[in-house]
């Protein structure tokens, strides 16, 4: 029965395409582009297509109900189909994607096209009323202009505009990009790297390195931070700055986060079995991971699998995360993580907008002062004023502190002298593989080595 209905619908669609044209929005766009491309040779104008998507639409879907989402999309579609683009072919495709085939009657060249895209963005940015509040959105736009030298068809031109839109979205919010062949090469390279990164997570090629931390009052090692590292079989070491953004944009940070959590707890268990005690291991978690409704259960299961107590683990979160509203699922998860007994570190402190009351509400155990404030703090008075302010706030809240990215003994000495509790950076140790971390910890724990270590408070 199902196959019969599918066959019947296919026949009906074919008949409609013959008499009234295609009913599928994508096919309508491609038909309009094909028609424009056929006519350009004797009418002397370019075929132009614009692809628009709402910035951070995935966040909107997570924080709004279906009714609100449908209202936002309907309002935006009405705006684009109204007076603004009344002469053009405008259709909404999958999800939040809108496509416009620019009317040849406009006679646009590249400069005029950019003016039109900016007008589209301004119109989209007008507030949308949702009950008692107003929502403001932005669009990333990708454009493609037909080339006289190439025999492209409508589908190829639409794909070019989509590539440009992806490039625009990768650059930030409210961005506009016009397609080029170099752009496609970059997109293809990013897609290839993403596929390789996902494979590398599964095979363990991307795994945790560990950077020791130092207590500035006792010179003991209170813990280590797990950092993702990728030793590619062909390319060698690939910087986290290259592969982490790609994983985050693709929504694949959950896979990486789980791998880092397991690597960290596995290492902690091995060190315990080797009679080398490391009190804490810190794992970074992105906003995407922190939204997972199963996150707390996952952490519990992993801790149980390695026979470790929750107080041995530290979840590191960015300051921007705790600046969210109380109803955000991230906030609920953070409360649950704290209730389980895990520690919470606030990473890159000073770069976000977390209110003091918000920090208190999350049982934050420690704030990590961002490297941008620690760098040259021993000689830069403005840096010293900023750091001293942060340390004073932390002391008032009875929250521990850690200086990130210390690179010189002088920086460590200054931070210790002014009351900072912990430090981490190349001046202490670089991130190391698990086996090398164990060796470093053993050597550091030897009495004769301990005697040679500088006590930064003396």
Coordinates of C-alpha atoms in Angstrom, one line a residue:
X1 CA 0.0 0.0 0.0
X2 CA 2.8 2.4 0.9
X3 CA 4.6 1.8 -2.4
X4 CA 1.4 2.3 -4.3
X5 CA 0.8 5.7 -2.6
X6 CA 4.4 6.7 -3.2
X7 CA 4.0 5.8 -6.9
X8 CA 0.7 7.7 -7.1
X9 CA 2.2 10.8 -5.5
X10 CA 5.2 10.7 -7.9
X11 CA 2.8 10.6 -10.9
X12 CA 0.7 13.5 -9.5
X13 CA 3.9 15.5 -9.0
X14 CA 5.1 14.8 -12.5
X15 CA 1.7 16.0 -13.9
X16 CA 1.8 19.2 -11.8
X17 CA 5.3 19.9 -13.0
X18 CA 4.2 19.8 -16.6
X19 CA 1.2 22.1 -16.2
X20 CA 1.9 24.4 -13.3
X21 CA 5.7 23.9 -12.7
X22 CA 7.4 22.1 -9.8
X23 CA 5.8 22.3 -6.3
X24 CA 9.1 21.6 -4.4
X25 CA 10.7 24.9 -3.3
X26 CA 14.2 23.8 -4.3
X27 CA 13.0 22.8 -7.7
X28 CA 11.3 26.1 -8.1
X29 CA 14.5 27.9 -7.3
X30 CA 16.5 25.8 -9.7
X31 CA 13.9 26.3 -12.5
X32 CA 14.1 30.1 -11.9
X33 CA 17.9 30.0 -12.1
X34 CA 17.9 27.8 -15.2
X35 CA 15.5 30.2 -16.9
X36 CA 17.6 33.2 -16.0
X37 CA 20.8 31.5 -17.1
X38 CA 19.3 30.7 -20.5
X39 CA 18.3 34.3 -21.1
X40 CA 21.5 35.9 -19.9
X41 CA 23.3 35.3 -23.2
X42 CA 21.0 37.5 -25.2
X43 CA 19.7 39.9 -22.5
X44 CA 23.3 40.6 -21.2
X45 CA 22.7 40.2 -17.4
X46 CA 24.0 37.9 -14.7
X47 CA 22.1 35.2 -12.9
X48 CA 22.3 35.9 -9.1
X49 CA 21.2 33.8 -6.2
X50 CA 21.3 34.6 -2.4
X51 CA 21.2 32.0 0.4
X52 CA 20.4 33.2 3.9
X53 CA 20.4 31.4 7.2
X54 CA 19.6 32.5 10.7
X55 CA 22.7 32.8 12.9
X56 CA 22.9 30.4 15.8
X57 CA 19.5 28.9 14.8
X58 CA 20.4 25.7 16.9
X59 CA 20.4 27.9 20.0
X60 CA 17.0 29.3 19.1
X61 CA 15.6 25.8 18.7
X62 CA 16.9 24.7 22.1
X63 CA 15.5 27.7 24.0
X64 CA 12.2 28.3 22.2
X65 CA 9.1 26.0 21.6
X66 CA 8.0 24.9 18.2
X67 CA 5.2 27.5 18.0
X68 CA 7.7 30.4 18.5
X69 CA 10.1 28.9 16.0
X70 CA 7.4 28.7 13.3
X71 CA 6.3 32.2 14.1
X72 CA 9.9 33.5 13.6
X73 CA 10.3 31.7 10.3
X74 CA 6.9 32.9 9.0
X75 CA 7.6 36.5 10.0
X76 CA 11.0 36.4 8.3
X77 CA 9.6 34.8 5.2
X78 CA 6.9 37.5 5.0
X79 CA 9.5 40.2 5.3
X80 CA 11.6 38.8 2.5
X81 CA 8.6 38.2 0.2
X82 CA 7.1 41.6 0.9
X83 CA 8.1 44.9 -0.7
X84 CA 11.8 44.2 -0.2
X85 CA 12.1 41.3 -2.7
X86 CA 8.7 41.6 -4.4
X87 CA 10.3 41.3 -7.9
X88 CA 12.4 38.3 -6.9
X89 CA 11.8 34.6 -6.4
X90 CA 12.0 33.8 -2.7
X91 CA 11.5 30.4 -1.1
X92 CA 12.2 28.8 2.2
X93 CA 14.1 25.5 2.0
X94 CA 15.1 23.2 4.8
X95 CA 14.8 24.6 8.3
X96 CA 15.9 28.2 8.5
X97 CA 17.3 28.5 5.0
X98 CA 15.9 31.0 2.6
X99 CA 16.9 31.4 -1.1
X100 CA 16.4 34.3 -3.4
X101 CA 16.8 34.4 -7.1
X102 CA 17.4 38.0 -7.9
X103 CA 15.3 39.4 -10.7
X104 CA 17.2 40.3 -13.8
X105 CA 15.2 43.4 -14.0
X106 CA 17.3 44.8 -11.2
X107 CA 20.3 44.8 -13.5
X108 CA 22.6 44.3 -10.5
X109 CA 26.4 44.1 -10.6
X110 CA 28.5 43.1 -7.6
X111 CA 28.4 46.5 -5.8
X112 CA 24.6 46.6 -6.1
X113 CA 24.3 43.1 -4.9
X114 CA 26.2 43.9 -1.7
X115 CA 23.9 46.8 -1.1
X116 CA 20.8 44.6 -1.5
X117 CA 22.2 42.0 0.9
X118 CA 22.8 44.7 3.6
X119 CA 19.2 45.9 3.2
X120 CA 18.1 42.2 3.6
X121 CA 20.0 42.0 6.8
X122 CA 18.6 45.3 8.2
X123 CA 15.1 44.1 7.5
X124 CA 15.7 40.7 9.1
X125 CA 17.2 42.4 12.2
X126 CA 14.0 44.3 13.0
X127 CA 12.6 42.9 16.4
X128 CA 10.1 40.0 16.2
X129 CA 7.4 40.1 18.9
X130 CA 7.0 36.8 20.9
X131 CA 4.4 37.3 23.6
X132 CA 5.7 39.9 26.0
X133 CA 9.2 40.0 24.7
X134 CA 11.0 41.0 21.5
X135 CA 13.5 38.8 19.7
X136 CA 16.2 40.1 17.4
X137 CA 17.8 37.8 14.9
X138 CA 20.6 38.1 12.3
X139 CA 21.3 36.4 9.0
X140 CA 24.5 35.1 7.3
X141 CA 24.3 35.5 3.6
X142 CA 26.0 33.7 0.7
X143 CA 25.8 34.9 -2.9
X144 CA 26.7 33.5 -6.2
X145 CA 26.9 35.3 -9.6
X146 CA 26.9 33.5 -12.9
X147 CA 30.2 33.5 -14.8
X148 CA 30.2 34.1 -18.5
X149 CA 33.1 31.8 -18.9
X150 CA 31.4 28.8 -17.2
X151 CA 28.4 26.7 -18.5
X152 CA 26.8 26.2 -15.1
X153 CA 23.2 25.3 -14.5
X154 CA 20.8 26.4 -11.8
X155 CA 21.7 23.6 -9.4
X156 CA 25.4 24.3 -9.6
X157 CA 24.8 28.1 -9.0
X158 CA 22.6 27.3 -6.0
X159 CA 25.2 25.0 -4.5
X160 CA 27.8 27.8 -5.0
X161 CA 25.6 30.2 -3.0
X162 CA 25.2 27.6 -0.3
X163 CA 29.0 27.2 -0.1
X164 CA 29.3 31.0 0.2
X165 CA 26.7 31.0 3.0
X166 CA 28.7 28.3 4.9
X167 CA 31.8 30.4 4.6
X168 CA 29.9 33.5 5.9
X169 CA 28.5 31.5 8.9
X170 CA 32.0 30.3 9.7
X171 CA 33.2 33.9 9.9
X172 CA 30.7 35.0 12.5
X173 CA 27.3 36.5 12.7
X174 CA 25.7 38.9 10.1
X175 CA 28.4 38.1 7.6
X176 CA 28.1 38.3 3.8
X177 CA 30.3 36.3 1.3
X178 CA 30.3 36.0 -2.5
X179 CA 31.3 32.7 -3.9
X180 CA 34.8 32.0 -5.3
X181 CA 36.4 28.7 -6.3
X182 CA 39.0 29.2 -3.5
X183 CA 36.1 29.3 -1.1
X184 CA 34.8 25.9 -2.2
X185 CA 38.3 24.5 -1.7
X186 CA 38.4 25.8 1.9
X187 CA 34.9 24.3 2.6
X188 CA 35.9 21.0 1.1
X189 CA 39.1 21.0 3.2
X190 CA 37.1 21.7 6.4
X191 CA 34.6 18.9 5.6
X192 CA 37.5 16.5 5.0
X193 CA 39.2 17.5 8.3
X194 CA 35.9 17.0 10.1
X195 CA 35.5 13.5 8.8
X196 CA 39.1 12.7 9.7
X197 CA 38.7 14.2 13.2
X198 CA 35.6 12.1 13.9
X199 CA 37.6 9.0 12.8
X200 CA 40.5 10.1 15.0
X201 CA 38.3 10.4 18.1
X202 CA 37.0 6.8 17.5
X203 CA 40.5 5.4 17.0
X204 CA 42.1 7.3 19.8
X205 CA 44.3 9.3 17.5
X206 CA 42.9 12.4 19.2
X207 CA 43.5 11.8 22.9
X208 CA 44.1 13.6 26.2
X209 CA 47.4 15.2 27.1
X210 CA 47.8 16.4 30.7
X211 CA 49.2 19.7 32.0
X212 CA 50.2 19.7 35.7
X213 CA 49.1 22.5 38.0
X214 CA 51.0 23.8 41.0
X215 CA 49.9 24.9 44.4
X216 CA 51.8 28.2 45.1
X217 CA 51.8 27.8 48.9
X218 CA 52.9 24.2 49.2
X219 CA 54.6 23.5 45.9
X220 CA 52.5 20.3 45.6
X221 CA 50.6 19.2 42.5
X222 CA 46.8 19.6 43.2
X223 CA 45.8 18.3 39.8
X224 CA 46.2 18.2 36.1
X225 CA 44.1 19.5 33.2
X226 CA 43.2 17.3 30.2
X227 CA 43.8 18.9 26.8
X228 CA 42.9 17.4 23.5
X229 CA 45.8 16.7 21.2
X230 CA 45.9 15.2 17.7
X231 CA 48.9 13.4 16.3
X232 CA 47.9 12.9 12.7
X233 CA 49.6 9.9 11.0
X234 CA 50.5 12.0 7.9
X235 CA 50.3 15.7 8.9
X236 CA 51.9 15.3 12.3
X237 CA 50.6 17.4 15.2
X238 CA 47.4 19.3 14.3
X239 CA 46.7 22.3 16.4
X240 CA 43.6 22.3 18.6
X241 CA 42.9 25.7 17.2
X242 CA 42.4 24.0 13.8
X243 CA 40.2 21.1 14.7
X244 CA 38.2 22.2 17.8
X245 CA 36.2 24.9 16.0
X246 CA 35.3 22.5 13.2
X247 CA 34.0 20.0 15.7
X248 CA 32.1 22.6 17.5
X249 CA 30.5 24.1 14.4
X250 CA 29.4 20.6 13.3
X251 CA 27.9 19.9 16.8
X252 CA 30.3 17.0 17.4
X253 CA 31.8 18.2 20.7
X254 CA 29.8 15.6 22.7
X255 CA 31.9 12.8 21.1
X256 CA 35.2 14.6 21.9
X257 CA 34.1 15.5 25.4
X258 CA 33.2 11.9 26.2
X259 CA 36.6 10.7 24.9
X260 CA 38.4 13.3 27.0
X261 CA 36.4 12.3 30.1
X262 CA 37.2 8.6 29.6
X263 CA 40.9 9.3 28.9
X264 CA 41.1 11.5 32.0
X265 CA 39.5 9.0 34.4
X266 CA 41.4 6.1 32.9
X267 CA 44.7 8.0 33.5
X268 CA 43.7 8.9 37.0
X269 CA 43.0 5.2 37.8
X270 CA 46.3 4.1 36.3
X271 CA 48.2 6.7 38.4
X272 CA 46.4 5.6 41.5
X273 CA 47.3 2.0 40.8
X274 CA 50.9 3.1 40.3
X275 CA 50.8 4.8 43.8
X276 CA 51.1 8.2 42.3
X277 CA 48.3 10.3 43.8
X278 CA 46.9 13.1 41.7
X279 CA 44.0 14.6 43.6
X280 CA 42.1 16.1 40.7
X281 CA 41.8 15.9 36.9
X282 CA 40.1 18.7 35.0
X283 CA 38.0 18.3 31.8
X284 CA 36.8 21.1 29.6
X285 CA 33.1 21.0 28.6
X286 CA 31.6 23.1 25.9
X287 CA 28.1 24.7 26.0
X288 CA 26.9 22.1 23.6
X289 CA 27.9 19.2 25.9
X290 CA 26.5 21.0 28.9
X291 CA 23.1 21.1 27.3
X292 CA 23.0 17.3 27.1
X293 CA 20.1 16.1 29.4
X294 CA 22.0 12.8 30.0
X295 CA 25.3 14.6 31.0
X296 CA 25.1 13.9 34.7
X297 CA 24.2 10.3 34.2
X298 CA 27.2 9.9 31.8
X299 CA 29.6 11.4 34.3
X300 CA 28.3 9.1 37.1
X301 CA 28.6 6.0 34.8
X302 CA 32.2 6.9 33.8
X303 CA 33.2 7.6 37.4
X304 CA 31.8 4.2 38.5
X305 CA 33.5 2.4 35.6
X306 CA 36.9 3.5 36.9
X307 CA 36.0 3.2 40.6
X308 CA 36.6 6.9 41.3
X309 CA 34.6 9.3 43.5
X310 CA 33.1 12.5 42.0
X311 CA 35.3 14.8 44.1
X312 CA 38.3 13.7 42.0
X313 CA 36.9 15.3 38.9
X314 CA 36.7 18.9 37.8
X315 CA 34.4 20.2 35.1
X316 CA 35.8 23.4 33.5
X317 CA 33.3 25.8 32.0
X318 CA 33.7 29.1 30.2
X319 CA 32.7 32.3 32.0
X320 CA 30.2 33.0 29.2
X321 CA 28.3 29.8 30.1
X322 CA 27.3 31.0 33.6
X323 CA 26.1 34.3 32.3
X324 CA 23.0 32.6 30.9
X325 CA 19.5 32.7 32.4
X326 CA 18.3 30.4 35.2
X327 CA 16.0 28.5 32.9
X328 CA 18.7 27.4 30.5
X329 CA 19.3 23.6 30.5
X330 CA 23.0 24.3 31.0
X331 CA 22.3 26.0 34.3
X332 CA 20.2 23.1 35.5
X333 CA 23.0 20.6 34.5
X334 CA 25.6 22.7 36.4
X335 CA 23.6 22.6 39.6
X336 CA 23.2 18.8 39.2
X337 CA 26.9 18.3 38.5
X338 CA 27.7 20.3 41.7
X339 CA 25.1 18.2 43.7
X340 CA 26.8 15.0 42.5
X341 CA 30.0 16.2 44.1
X342 CA 32.1 17.2 41.1
X343 CA 34.2 20.3 41.3
X344 CA 33.6 23.3 38.9
X345 CA 36.3 25.6 37.6
X346 CA 35.4 28.8 35.8
X347 CA 37.8 29.0 32.8
X348 CA 39.3 32.1 31.1
X349 CA 37.9 34.3 33.9
X350 CA 37.8 38.0 33.1
X351 CA 36.9 37.5 29.4
X352 CA 33.1 37.0 29.9
X353 CA 30.3 38.7 31.7
X354 CA 29.5 36.5 34.7
X355 CA 27.9 38.3 37.6
X356 CA 29.2 37.7 41.1
X357 CA 25.9 36.5 42.3
X358 CA 25.8 34.0 39.4
X359 CA 29.2 32.6 40.3
X360 CA 28.1 32.1 43.9
X361 CA 25.0 30.3 42.8
X362 CA 27.0 27.6 41.0
X363 CA 29.3 26.5 43.8
X364 CA 32.2 27.4 41.6
X365 CA 35.3 26.0 43.4
X366 CA 38.0 27.9 41.5
X367 CA 38.4 30.7 38.9
X368 CA 41.1 30.4 36.3
X369 CA 42.5 33.8 35.6
X370 CA 42.9 34.2 31.8
X371 CA 46.3 34.2 30.2
X372 CA 45.7 37.7 28.8
X373 CA 45.8 39.1 32.3
X374 CA 48.7 36.9 33.6
X375 CA 51.1 37.7 30.7
X376 CA 53.8 40.2 31.8
X377 CA 52.0 40.7 35.1
X378 CA 55.4 41.0 36.8
X379 CA 56.3 44.1 34.9
X380 CA 53.0 45.6 33.6
X381 CA 51.2 47.9 36.1
X382 CA 47.9 47.8 34.3
X383 CA 48.0 44.0 34.3
X384 CA 48.8 44.0 38.0
X385 CA 45.8 46.2 38.7
X386 CA 43.5 43.9 36.8
X387 CA 44.8 40.8 38.5
X388 CA 44.7 42.3 41.9
X389 CA 41.1 43.2 41.4
X390 CA 40.2 39.6 40.3
X391 CA 42.1 38.2 43.3
X392 CA 40.3 40.5 45.7
X393 CA 36.9 39.5 44.3
X394 CA 37.8 35.8 44.6
X395 CA 39.0 36.3 48.2
X396 CA 35.7 38.0 49.1
X397 CA 33.8 35.1 47.6
X398 CA 36.1 32.5 49.3
X399 CA 36.8 31.0 45.9
X400 CA 40.2 29.5 44.9
X401 CA 42.3 31.0 42.1
X402 CA 44.6 29.7 39.4
X403 CA 46.8 31.7 37.0
X404 CA 46.6 30.3 33.5
X405 CA 49.5 30.3 31.0
X406 CA 52.4 31.3 33.3
X407 CA 55.6 31.3 31.2
X408 CA 58.2 32.7 33.6
X409 CA 59.3 32.2 37.2
X410 CA 58.8 35.9 37.7
X411 CA 55.1 35.7 36.7
X412 CA 54.6 32.8 39.2
X413 CA 56.3 34.7 42.0
X414 CA 54.2 37.8 41.4
X415 CA 50.9 35.8 41.4
X416 CA 52.0 33.9 44.6
X417 CA 53.0 37.1 46.4
X418 CA 49.6 38.7 45.7
X419 CA 47.6 35.7 46.9
X420 CA 46.9 33.5 43.9
X421 CA 46.5 29.9 45.0
X422 CA 47.6 27.9 42.0
X423 CA 49.4 28.2 38.6
X424 CA 49.5 26.4 35.3
X425 CA 51.6 26.9 32.2
X426 CA 54.9 26.2 30.4
X427 CA 56.9 27.6 33.3
X428 CA 55.8 24.5 35.2
X429 CA 55.2 21.9 32.5
X430 CA 54.0 21.5 29.0
X431 CA 51.0 19.2 28.3
X432 CA 52.3 15.6 28.3
X433 CA 51.0 12.2 27.2
X434 CA 49.7 10.0 30.0
X435 CA 52.8 7.9 30.3
X436 CA 55.1 11.0 30.3
X437 CA 52.8 12.7 32.8
X438 CA 53.3 9.7 35.2
X439 CA 57.1 10.0 34.8
X440 CA 57.0 13.7 35.4
X441 CA 54.8 13.2 38.5
X442 CA 57.1 10.5 39.9
X443 CA 60.2 12.6 39.4
X444 CA 58.5 15.7 40.9
X445 CA 57.5 13.6 43.9
X446 CA 61.0 12.5 44.8
X447 CA 62.3 14.0 48.0
X448 CA 65.5 15.2 46.5
X449 CA 63.7 17.0 43.6
X450 CA 61.2 18.5 46.1
X451 CA 64.1 20.0 48.0
X452 CA 65.4 21.7 44.9
X453 CA 62.1 23.3 44.0
X454 CA 61.7 27.0 44.6
X455 CA 59.1 27.9 47.2
X456 CA 57.4 30.9 45.6
X457 CA 56.2 32.4 48.9
X458 CA 59.6 32.5 50.5

